[in-house]
Short mmCIF file of C-alpha atoms in Angstrom, two decimals:
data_model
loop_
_atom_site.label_atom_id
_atom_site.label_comp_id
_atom_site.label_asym_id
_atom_site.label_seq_id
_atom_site.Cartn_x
_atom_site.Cartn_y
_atom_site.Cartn_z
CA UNK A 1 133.19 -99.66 223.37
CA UNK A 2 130.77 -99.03 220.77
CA UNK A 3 127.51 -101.21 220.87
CA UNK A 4 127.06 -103.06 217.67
CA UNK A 5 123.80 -102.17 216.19
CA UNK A 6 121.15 -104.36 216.17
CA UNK A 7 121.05 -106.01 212.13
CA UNK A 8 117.20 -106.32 210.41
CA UNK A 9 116.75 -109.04 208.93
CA UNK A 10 114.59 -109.08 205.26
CA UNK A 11 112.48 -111.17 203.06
CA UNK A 12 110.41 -110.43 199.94
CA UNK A 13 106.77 -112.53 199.86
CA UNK A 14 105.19 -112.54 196.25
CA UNK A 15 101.38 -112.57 196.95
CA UNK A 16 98.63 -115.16 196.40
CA UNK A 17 95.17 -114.88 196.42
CA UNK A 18 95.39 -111.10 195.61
CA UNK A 19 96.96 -110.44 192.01
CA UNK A 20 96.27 -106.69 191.93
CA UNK A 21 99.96 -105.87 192.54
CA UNK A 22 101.33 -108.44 189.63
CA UNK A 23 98.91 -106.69 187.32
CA UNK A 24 99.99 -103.81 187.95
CA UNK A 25 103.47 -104.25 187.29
CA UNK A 26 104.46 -104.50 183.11
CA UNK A 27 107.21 -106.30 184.52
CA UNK A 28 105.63 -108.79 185.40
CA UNK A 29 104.96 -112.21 183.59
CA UNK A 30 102.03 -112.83 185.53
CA UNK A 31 101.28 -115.41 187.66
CA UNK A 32 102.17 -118.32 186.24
CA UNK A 33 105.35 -116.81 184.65
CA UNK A 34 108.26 -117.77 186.22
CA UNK A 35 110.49 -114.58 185.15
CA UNK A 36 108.21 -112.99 187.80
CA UNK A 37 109.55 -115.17 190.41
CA UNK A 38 113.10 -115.45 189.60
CA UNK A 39 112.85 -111.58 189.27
CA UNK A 40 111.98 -111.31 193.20
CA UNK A 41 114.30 -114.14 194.16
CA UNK A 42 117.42 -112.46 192.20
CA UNK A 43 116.29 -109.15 193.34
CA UNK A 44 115.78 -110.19 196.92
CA UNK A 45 119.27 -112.02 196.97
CA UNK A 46 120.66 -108.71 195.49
CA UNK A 47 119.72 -107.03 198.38
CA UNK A 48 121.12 -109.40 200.50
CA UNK A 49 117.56 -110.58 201.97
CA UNK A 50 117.40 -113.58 204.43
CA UNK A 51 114.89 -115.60 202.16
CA UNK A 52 111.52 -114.88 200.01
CA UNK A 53 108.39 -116.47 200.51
CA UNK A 54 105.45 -117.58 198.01
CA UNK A 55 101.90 -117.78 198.63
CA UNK A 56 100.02 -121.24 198.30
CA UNK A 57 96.77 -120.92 196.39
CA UNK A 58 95.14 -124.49 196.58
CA UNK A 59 91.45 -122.97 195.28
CA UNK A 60 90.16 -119.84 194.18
CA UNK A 61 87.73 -118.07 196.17
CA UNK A 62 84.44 -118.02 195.86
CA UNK A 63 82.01 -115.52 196.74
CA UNK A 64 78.18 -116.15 196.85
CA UNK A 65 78.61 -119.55 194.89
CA UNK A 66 81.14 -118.12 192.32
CA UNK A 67 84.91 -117.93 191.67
CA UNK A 68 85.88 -114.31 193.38
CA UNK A 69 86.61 -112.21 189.85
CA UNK A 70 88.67 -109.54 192.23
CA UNK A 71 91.34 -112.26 193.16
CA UNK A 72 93.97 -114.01 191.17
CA UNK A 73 92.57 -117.34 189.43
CA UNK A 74 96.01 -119.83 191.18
CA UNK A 75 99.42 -119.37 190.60
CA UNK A 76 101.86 -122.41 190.12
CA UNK A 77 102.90 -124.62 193.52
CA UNK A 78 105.07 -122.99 195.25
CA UNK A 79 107.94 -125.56 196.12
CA UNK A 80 108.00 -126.57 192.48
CA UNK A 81 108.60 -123.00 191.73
CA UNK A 82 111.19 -122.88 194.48
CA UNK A 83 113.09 -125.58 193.38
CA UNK A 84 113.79 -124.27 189.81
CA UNK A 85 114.64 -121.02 191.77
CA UNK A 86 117.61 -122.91 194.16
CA UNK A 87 118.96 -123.24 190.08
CA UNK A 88 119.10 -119.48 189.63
CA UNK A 89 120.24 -118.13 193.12
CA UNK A 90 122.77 -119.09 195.78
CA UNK A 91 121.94 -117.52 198.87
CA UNK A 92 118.93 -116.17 199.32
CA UNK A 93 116.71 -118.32 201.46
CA UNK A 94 112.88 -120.05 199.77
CA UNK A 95 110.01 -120.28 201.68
CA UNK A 96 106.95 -122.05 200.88
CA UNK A 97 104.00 -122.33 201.85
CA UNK A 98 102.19 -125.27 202.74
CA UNK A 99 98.98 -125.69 204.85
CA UNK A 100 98.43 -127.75 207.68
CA UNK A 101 94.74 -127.72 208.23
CA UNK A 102 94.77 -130.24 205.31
CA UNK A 103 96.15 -133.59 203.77
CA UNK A 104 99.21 -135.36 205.96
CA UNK A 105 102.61 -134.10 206.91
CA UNK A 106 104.90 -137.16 205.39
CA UNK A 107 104.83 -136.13 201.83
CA UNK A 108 104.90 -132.12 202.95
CA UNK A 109 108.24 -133.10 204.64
CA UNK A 110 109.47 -134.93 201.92
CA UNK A 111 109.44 -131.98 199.35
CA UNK A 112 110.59 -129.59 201.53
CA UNK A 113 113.24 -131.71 202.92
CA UNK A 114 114.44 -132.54 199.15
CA UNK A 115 114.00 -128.43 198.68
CA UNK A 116 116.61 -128.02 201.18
CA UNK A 117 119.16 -130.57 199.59
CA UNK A 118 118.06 -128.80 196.07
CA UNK A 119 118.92 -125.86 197.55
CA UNK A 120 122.14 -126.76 199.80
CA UNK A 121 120.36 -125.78 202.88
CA UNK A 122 117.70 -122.55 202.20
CA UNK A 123 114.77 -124.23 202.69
CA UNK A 124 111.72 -123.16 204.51
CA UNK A 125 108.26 -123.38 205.57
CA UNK A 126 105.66 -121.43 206.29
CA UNK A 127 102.86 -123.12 208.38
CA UNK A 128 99.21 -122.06 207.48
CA UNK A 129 96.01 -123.29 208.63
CA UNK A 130 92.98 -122.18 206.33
CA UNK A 131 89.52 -121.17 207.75
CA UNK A 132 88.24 -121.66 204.07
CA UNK A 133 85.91 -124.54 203.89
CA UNK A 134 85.85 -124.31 200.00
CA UNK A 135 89.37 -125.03 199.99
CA UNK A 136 88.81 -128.37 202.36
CA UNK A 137 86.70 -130.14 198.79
CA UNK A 138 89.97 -130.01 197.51
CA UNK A 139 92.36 -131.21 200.02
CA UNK A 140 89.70 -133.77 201.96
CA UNK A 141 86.38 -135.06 202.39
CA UNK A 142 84.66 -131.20 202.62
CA UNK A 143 84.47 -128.43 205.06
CA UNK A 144 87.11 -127.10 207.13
CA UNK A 145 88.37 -128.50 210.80
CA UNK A 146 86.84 -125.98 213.44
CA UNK A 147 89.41 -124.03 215.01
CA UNK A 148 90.52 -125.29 218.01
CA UNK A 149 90.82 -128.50 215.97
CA UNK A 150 92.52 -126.78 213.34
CA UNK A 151 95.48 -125.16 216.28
CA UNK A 152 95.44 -128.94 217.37
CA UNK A 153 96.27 -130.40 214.06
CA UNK A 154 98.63 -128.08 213.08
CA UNK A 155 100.59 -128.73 215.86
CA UNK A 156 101.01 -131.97 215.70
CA UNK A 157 101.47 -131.60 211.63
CA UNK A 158 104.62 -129.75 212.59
CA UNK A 159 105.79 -132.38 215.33
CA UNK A 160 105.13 -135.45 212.49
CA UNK A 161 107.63 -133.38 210.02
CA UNK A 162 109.92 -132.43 212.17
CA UNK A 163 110.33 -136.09 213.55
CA UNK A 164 110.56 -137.08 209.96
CA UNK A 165 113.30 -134.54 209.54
CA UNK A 166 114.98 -135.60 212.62
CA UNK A 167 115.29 -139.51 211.74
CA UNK A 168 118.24 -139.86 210.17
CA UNK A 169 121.35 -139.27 211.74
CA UNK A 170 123.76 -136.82 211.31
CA UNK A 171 126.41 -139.28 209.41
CA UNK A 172 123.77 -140.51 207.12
CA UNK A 173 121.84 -143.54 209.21
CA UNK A 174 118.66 -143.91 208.59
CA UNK A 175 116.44 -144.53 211.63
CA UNK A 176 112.56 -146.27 211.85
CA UNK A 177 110.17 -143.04 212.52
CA UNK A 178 106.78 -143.90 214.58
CA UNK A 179 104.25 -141.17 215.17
CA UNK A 180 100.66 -142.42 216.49
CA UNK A 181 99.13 -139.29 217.92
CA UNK A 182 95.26 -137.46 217.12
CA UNK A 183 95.26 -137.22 213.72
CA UNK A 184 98.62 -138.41 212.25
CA UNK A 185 100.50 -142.17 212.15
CA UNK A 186 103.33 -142.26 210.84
CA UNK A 187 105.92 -145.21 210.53
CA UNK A 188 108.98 -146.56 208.59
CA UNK A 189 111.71 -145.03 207.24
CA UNK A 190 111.95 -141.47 205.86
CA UNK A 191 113.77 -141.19 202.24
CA UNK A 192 115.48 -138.00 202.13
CA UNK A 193 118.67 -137.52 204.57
CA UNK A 194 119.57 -134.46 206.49
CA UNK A 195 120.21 -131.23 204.99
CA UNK A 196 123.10 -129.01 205.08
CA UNK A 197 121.30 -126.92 207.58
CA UNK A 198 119.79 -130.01 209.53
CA UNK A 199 115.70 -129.35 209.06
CA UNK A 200 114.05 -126.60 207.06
CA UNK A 201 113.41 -123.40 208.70
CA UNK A 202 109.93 -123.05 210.30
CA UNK A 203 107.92 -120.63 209.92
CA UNK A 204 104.62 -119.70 211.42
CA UNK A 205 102.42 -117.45 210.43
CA UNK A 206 98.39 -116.47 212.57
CA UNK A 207 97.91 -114.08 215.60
CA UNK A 208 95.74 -115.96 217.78
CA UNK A 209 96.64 -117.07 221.14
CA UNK A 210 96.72 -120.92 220.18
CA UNK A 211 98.98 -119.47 217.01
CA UNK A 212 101.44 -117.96 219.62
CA UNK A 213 102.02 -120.95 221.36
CA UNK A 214 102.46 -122.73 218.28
CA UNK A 215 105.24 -120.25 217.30
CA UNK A 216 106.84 -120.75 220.94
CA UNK A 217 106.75 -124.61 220.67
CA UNK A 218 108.19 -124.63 217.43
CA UNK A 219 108.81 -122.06 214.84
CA UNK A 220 111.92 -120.74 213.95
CA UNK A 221 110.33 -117.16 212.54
CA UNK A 222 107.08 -115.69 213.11
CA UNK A 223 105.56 -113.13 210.89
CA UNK A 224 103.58 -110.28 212.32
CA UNK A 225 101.07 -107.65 211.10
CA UNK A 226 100.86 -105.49 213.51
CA UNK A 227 100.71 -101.47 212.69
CA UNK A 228 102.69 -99.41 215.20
CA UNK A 229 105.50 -99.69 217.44
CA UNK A 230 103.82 -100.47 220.69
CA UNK A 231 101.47 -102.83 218.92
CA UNK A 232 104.69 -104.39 217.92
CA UNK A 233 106.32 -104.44 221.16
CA UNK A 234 103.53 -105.91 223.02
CA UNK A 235 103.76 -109.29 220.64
CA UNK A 236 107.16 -109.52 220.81
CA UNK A 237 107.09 -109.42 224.14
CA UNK A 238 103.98 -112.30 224.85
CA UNK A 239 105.60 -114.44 222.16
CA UNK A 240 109.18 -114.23 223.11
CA UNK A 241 108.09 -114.46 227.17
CA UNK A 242 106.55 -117.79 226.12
CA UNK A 243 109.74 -119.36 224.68
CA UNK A 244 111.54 -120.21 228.35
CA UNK A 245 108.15 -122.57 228.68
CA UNK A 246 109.67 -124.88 226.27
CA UNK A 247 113.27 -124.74 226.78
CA UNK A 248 113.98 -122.16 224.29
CA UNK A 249 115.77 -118.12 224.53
CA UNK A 250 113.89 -115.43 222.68
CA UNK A 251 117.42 -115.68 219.96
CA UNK A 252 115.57 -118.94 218.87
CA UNK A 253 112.83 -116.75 217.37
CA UNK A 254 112.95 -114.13 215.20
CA UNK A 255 109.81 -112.17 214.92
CA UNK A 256 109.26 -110.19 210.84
CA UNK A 257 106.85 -107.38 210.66
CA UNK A 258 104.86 -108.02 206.76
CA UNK A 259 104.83 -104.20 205.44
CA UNK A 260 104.28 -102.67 201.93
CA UNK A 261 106.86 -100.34 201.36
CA UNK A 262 106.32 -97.03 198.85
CA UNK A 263 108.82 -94.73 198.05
CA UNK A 264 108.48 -91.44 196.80
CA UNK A 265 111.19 -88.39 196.28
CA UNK A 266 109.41 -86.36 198.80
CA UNK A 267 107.37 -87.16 201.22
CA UNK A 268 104.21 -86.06 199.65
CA UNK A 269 105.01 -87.75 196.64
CA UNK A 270 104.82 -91.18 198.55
CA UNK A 271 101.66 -90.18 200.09
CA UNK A 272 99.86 -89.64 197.07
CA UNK A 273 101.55 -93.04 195.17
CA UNK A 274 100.11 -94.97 198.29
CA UNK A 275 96.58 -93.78 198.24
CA UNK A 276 96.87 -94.78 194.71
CA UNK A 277 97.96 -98.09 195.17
CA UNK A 278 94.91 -98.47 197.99
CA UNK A 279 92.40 -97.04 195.31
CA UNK A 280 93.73 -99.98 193.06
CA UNK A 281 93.65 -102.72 195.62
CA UNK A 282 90.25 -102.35 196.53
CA UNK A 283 88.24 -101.19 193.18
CA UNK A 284 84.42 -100.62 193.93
CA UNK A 285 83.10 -104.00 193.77
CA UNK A 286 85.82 -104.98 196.05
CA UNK A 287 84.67 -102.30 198.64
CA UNK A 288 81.53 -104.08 198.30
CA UNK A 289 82.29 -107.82 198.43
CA UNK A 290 84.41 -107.52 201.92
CA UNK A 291 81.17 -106.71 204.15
CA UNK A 292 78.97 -108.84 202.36
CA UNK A 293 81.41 -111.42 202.74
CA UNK A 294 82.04 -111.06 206.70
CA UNK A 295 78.46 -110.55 207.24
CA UNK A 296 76.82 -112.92 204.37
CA UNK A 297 74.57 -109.85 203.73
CA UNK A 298 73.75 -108.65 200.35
CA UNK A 299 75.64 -105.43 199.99
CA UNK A 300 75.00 -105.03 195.87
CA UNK A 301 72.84 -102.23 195.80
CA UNK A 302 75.02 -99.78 198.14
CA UNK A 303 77.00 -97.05 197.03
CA UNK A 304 80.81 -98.04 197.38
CA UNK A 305 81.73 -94.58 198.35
CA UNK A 306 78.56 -94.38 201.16
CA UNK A 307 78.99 -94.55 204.48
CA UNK A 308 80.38 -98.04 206.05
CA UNK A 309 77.48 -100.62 207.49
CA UNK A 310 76.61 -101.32 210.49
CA UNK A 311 78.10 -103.93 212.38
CA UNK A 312 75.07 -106.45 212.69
CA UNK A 313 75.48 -110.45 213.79
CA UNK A 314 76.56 -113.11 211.72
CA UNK A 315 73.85 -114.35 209.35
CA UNK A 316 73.94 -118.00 208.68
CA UNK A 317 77.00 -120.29 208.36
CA UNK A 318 77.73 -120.25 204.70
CA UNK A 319 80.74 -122.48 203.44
CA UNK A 320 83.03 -119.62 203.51
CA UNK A 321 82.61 -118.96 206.94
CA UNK A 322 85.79 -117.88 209.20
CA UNK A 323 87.66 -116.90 206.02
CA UNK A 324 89.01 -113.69 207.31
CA UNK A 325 89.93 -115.94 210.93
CA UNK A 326 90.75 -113.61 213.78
CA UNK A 327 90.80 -110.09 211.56
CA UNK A 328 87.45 -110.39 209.96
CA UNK A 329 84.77 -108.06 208.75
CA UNK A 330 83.74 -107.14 211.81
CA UNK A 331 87.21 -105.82 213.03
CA UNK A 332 87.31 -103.94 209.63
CA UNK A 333 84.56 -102.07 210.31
CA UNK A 334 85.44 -101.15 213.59
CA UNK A 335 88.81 -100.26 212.50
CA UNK A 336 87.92 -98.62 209.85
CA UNK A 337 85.72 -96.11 211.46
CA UNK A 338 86.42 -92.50 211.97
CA UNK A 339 86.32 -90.49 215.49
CA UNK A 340 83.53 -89.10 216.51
CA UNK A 341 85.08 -85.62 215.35
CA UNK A 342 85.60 -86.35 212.21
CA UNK A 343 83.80 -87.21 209.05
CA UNK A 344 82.94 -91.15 208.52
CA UNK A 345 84.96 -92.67 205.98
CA UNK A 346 83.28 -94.85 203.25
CA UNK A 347 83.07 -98.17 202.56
CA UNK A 348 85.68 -98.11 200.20
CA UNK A 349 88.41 -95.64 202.25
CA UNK A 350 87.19 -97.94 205.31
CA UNK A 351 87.82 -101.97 203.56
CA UNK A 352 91.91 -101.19 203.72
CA UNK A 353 91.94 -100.30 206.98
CA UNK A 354 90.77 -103.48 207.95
CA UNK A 355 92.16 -106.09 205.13
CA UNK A 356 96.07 -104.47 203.92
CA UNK A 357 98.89 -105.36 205.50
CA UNK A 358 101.06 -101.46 207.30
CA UNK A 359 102.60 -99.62 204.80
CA UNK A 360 105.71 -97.60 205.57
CA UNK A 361 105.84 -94.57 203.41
CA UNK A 362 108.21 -91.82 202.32
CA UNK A 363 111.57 -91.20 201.24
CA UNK A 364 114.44 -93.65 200.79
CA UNK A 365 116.05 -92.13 204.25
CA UNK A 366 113.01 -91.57 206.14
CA UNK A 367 112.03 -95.06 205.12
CA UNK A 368 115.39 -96.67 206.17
CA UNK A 369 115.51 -94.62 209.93
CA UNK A 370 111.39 -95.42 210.37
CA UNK A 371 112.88 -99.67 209.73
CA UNK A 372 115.32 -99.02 212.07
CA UNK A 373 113.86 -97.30 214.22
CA UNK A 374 111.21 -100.17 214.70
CA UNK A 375 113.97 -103.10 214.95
CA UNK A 376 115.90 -101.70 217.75
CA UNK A 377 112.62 -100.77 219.62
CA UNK A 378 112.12 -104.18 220.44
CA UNK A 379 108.69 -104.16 218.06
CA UNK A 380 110.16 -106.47 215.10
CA UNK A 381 113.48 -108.37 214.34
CA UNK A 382 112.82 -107.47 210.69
CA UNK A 383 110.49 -107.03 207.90
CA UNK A 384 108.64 -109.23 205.35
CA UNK A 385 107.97 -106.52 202.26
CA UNK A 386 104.78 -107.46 200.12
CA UNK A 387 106.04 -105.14 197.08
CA UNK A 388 103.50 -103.52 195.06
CA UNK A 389 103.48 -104.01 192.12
CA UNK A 390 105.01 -106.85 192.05
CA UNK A 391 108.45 -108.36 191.73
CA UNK A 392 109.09 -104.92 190.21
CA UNK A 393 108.87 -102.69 193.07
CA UNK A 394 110.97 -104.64 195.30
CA UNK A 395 114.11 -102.92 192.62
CA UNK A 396 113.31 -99.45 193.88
CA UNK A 397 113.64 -100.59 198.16
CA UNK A 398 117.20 -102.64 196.97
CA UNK A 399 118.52 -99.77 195.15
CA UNK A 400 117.30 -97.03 197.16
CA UNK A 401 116.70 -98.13 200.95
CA UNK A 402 119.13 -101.24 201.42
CA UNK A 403 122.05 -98.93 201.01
CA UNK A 404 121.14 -96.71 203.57
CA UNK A 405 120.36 -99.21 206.08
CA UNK A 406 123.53 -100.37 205.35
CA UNK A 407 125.52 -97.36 206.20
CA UNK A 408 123.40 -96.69 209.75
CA UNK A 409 124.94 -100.66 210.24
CA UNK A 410 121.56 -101.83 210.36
CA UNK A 411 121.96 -104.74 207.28
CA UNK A 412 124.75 -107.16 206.42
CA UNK A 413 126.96 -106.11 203.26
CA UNK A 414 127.63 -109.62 202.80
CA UNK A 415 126.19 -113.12 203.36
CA UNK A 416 128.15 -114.98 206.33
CA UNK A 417 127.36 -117.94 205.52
CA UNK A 418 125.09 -120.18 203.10
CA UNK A 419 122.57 -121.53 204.85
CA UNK A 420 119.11 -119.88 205.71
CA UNK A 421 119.76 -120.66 209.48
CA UNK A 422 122.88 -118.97 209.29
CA UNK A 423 121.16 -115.93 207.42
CA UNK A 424 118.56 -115.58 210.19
CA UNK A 425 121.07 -115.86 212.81
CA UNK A 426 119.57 -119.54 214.42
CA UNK A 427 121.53 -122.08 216.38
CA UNK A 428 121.61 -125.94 215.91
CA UNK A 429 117.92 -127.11 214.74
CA UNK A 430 116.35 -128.99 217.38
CA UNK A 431 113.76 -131.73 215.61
CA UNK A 432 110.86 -132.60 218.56
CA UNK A 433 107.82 -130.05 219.25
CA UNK A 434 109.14 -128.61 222.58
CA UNK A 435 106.79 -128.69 225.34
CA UNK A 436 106.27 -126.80 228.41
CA UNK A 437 108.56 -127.65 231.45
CA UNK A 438 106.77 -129.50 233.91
CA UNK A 439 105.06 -131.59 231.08
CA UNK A 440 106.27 -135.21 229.89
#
C-alpha cells in the first residue's frame, strides 16, 4: 500500500509596515488600492491556498522623532478590507491581523466573528503583540506593556474572545458571558452567533518561549521564520511536544514556514533576481537606520557599504525600544557576520541577514521538491509566501510551482470543503484557553 503523501498547506500574506515590494510591482494599486488585495486573494484562491493574511499597520514608524520615510505610510484596516474580499472569493480563507498588546478583546471578537458569517466560515486571526511603544499613544494611555506583561495579556485576550465566541450555542441560544480575570471583564451577552465553522481560526504568530506556549494553549496555526531544515525541525518539535500539556495532538496545530519565493528559468537567473530584490529592500539609508535603531546610536555619517558595527550595549531606553522583540539588532549583527575566513560583509549585505524573512530560490521544479522536501521532513506543515513584488509575483509561484507540487501529490487539486478549518485540516473548534493537565 502506497503511503499517501504528506499535503502542504499555503497562504499568501500582503505586507505592512514594509511597502518596498508593492512599489515595486506596476501591478499594483498601492496600498490603499483594493485591486491590490483582491488581486492576492483571487490569485491565492486560484492556487488553491488555505487562506491569505494582511498586515495591521495601527502607526507609522518613527525613527529618531520622525515618521520612518523607508516604510509604507498605513494601509487600510485589514478586516474591513477582508470583508469586501469574502464578496469577491469563495474559498480561500482571510486572515487578519489584530493586536493584542492593545485596546480590549470584545469588539476584536465581534468583527472577526461577523467576518466569519460574511465570509460563511473563512475567518481568521492572527494574534500580535507589539513591542512598539509609539504605537501604544494610539491604542492607550502611552508606552507599551513590558513583555512578560505583554505574553500575559495576550493570553488572556485570546481566552476573553474565544469565550465570547463560545457563548452561544450551537442551535442559536444565546448564553450570559462573564470574564473577570488581570486585565479583561467581560459580561452580558455577545451579539453575533456561531459561525459556519464554529470560532475563527487562530493564529499566532512570535518565537519566544512565552509565544510557544501561547501557540500550544491555543492557536490553531503558528507561523515560523526559521531558515533551514533542522532549525525547522527543532520548533516543530518543542511546539508540537507542548500540545499533550493541554489536552491537545500535534494534528491540532499546524505549523507555516513565512518564505519569499523567486523564480528564475535557471538557477542562476534566480540568484541574481534575489540579490536584486535584497539590494531594493534595504536601499542605503535603510542599511543605516537598522543599527542605529537597535543600538539608538547615530550611524549617519558611516559608509553603508563599510564594514558592519560593533556590537556595543544598549544606549538609553528611547520610545521605540524592543521594536525588533526577540530578533533585534543585535542578532543581526551577529548573524550577519562573515567567518573568520572570509571577507566581512557590509552593513548593507549584513541588515538582510538579520531583518528578511528565508527565501527559497530557483527554478519552478527545484522550488517545488526544496517545499516538499521541507514538509515531509517534519520542519514545516506548509508555507506562508510574502511575494515580492507584491500581489503580482504571487501569479508566477500559482502558474509555475503549484502545478508541480501538485503532480509529486504534495497540494490539493480541489477544495474539500468550504470552511478554513476544513482547508487546514482542523477538527471541531474547542472555545476555552486549554491549560496544562494537573492545573484547575
Amino acid at each position: 500500500m502506497t503511503e499517501r503523501r504528506k499535503q502542504i498547506h499555503l497562504a499568501a500574506h500582503f505586507p505592512g509596515v514594509d511597502d518596498s515590494s508593492v512599489r515595486a510591482d506596476p501591478r499594483a494599486g498601492g496600498r490603499a488600492a483594493f485591486s491590490s488585495f483582491e488581486h492576492l486573494a483571487r490569485t491565492a484562491e486560484r492556487g488553491l491556498f488555505d487562506f491569505v493574511s494582511l498586515a495591521e499597520v495601527p502607526r507609522p514608524r518613527h525613527h529618531q522623532g520622525r515618521i520612518h520615510d523607508l516604510d509604507a505610510m498605513g494601509g487600510p484596516e485589514p478586516i474591513s478590507v477582508l470583508c469586501a474580499l469574502a464578496a469577491v472569493t469563495d474559498r480561500v480563507g482571510l486572515a487578519a491581523t489584530v493586536d493584542a498588546a492593545f485596546g480590549e478583546p470584545y469588539e476584536p471578537a465581534r468583527r472577526l466573528a461577523s467576518l466569519d458569517h460574511l465570509s460563511a466560515g473563512r475567518a481568521a486571526w492572527t494574534v500580535v503583540t507589539s513591542s512598539d511603544a509609539l504605537t501604544g499613544e494610539n491604542l492607550r494611555r502611552g508606552g507599551c506593556p513590558e513583555r512578560p506583561d505583554r505574553a500575559a495579556r495576550a493570553a488572556e485576550f485570546v481566552q476573553s474572545a474565544r469565550e465570547l465566541w463560545g457563548s452561544w450555542t450551537p442551535d442559536g441560544v444565546p448564553r450570559p458571558c462573564a470574564h473577570r480575570g488581570r486585565y479583561f471583564s467581560v459580561e452580558g451577552e455577545f451579539t453575533v452567533p456561531r459561525s459556519p465553522q464554529g470560532r475563527p481560526v487562530v493564529i499566532q504568530a512570535g518565537d519566544s518561549d512565552e509565544g510557544r506556549e501561547l501557540a500550544a494553549a491555543s492557536a490553531d496555526v503558528v507561523l515560523a521564520r526559521h531558515d533551514g531544515i533542522e532549525a525547522g525541525r527543532a520548533f516543530c518539535a518543542d511546539v508540537k511536544g507542548r500540545l499533550a500539556a493541554y489536552g491537545r495532538s500535534p494534528d491540532d496545530l499546524k505549523i507555516m514556514a513565512a518564505v519569499t519565493v523567486v523564480l528564475g528559468d535557471t538557477d542562476a537567473e534566480a540568484r541574481e533576481k534575489a540579490a536584486g530584490i535584497r539590494s531594493r529592500r534595504i536601499p542605503p539609508r535603510g542599511a543605516i537606520v537598522a543599527p542605529e535603531e537597535g543600538r539608538r546610536r547615530d550611524r549617519s555619517a558611516r559608509d553603508p557599504g563599510g564594514p558592519l558595527p560593533g556590537i556595543g550595549p544598549v544606549q538609553g531606553s528611547g520610545p521605540d525600544g524592543g521594536r525588533f522583540g526577540t530578533g533585534g539588532p543585535p542578532a543581526v549583527a551577529a548573524k550577519g557576520r562573515a567567518p573568520e575566513d572570509a571577507a566581512p560583509p557590509s552593513i548593507r549585505q549584513a541588515v538582510p541577514a538579520g531583518t528578511e524573512r528565508p527565501f527559497v530560490i530557483g527554478t519552478p521544479s527545484g522550488v517545488a521538491a526544496a517545499l516538499d522536501a521541507f514538509v515531509r521532513s517534519g520542519a514545516a506543515d506548509g508555507f506562508v509566501l510574502v511575494p515580492h513584488p507584491a500581489p503580482g509575483a504571487l501569479d508566477d509561484f500559482v502558474d509555475r510551482v503549484v502545478p508541480l507540487l501538485q503532480e509529486r501529490g504534495a497540494l490539493r487539486t480541489a477544495y474539500a470543503g468550504t470552511t478554513l478549518r476544513s482547508h487546514l485540516g482542523l477538527g471541531e473548534p474547542d472555545f476555552g484557553l486549554g491549560k496544562p493537565e494537573g492545573e484547575g
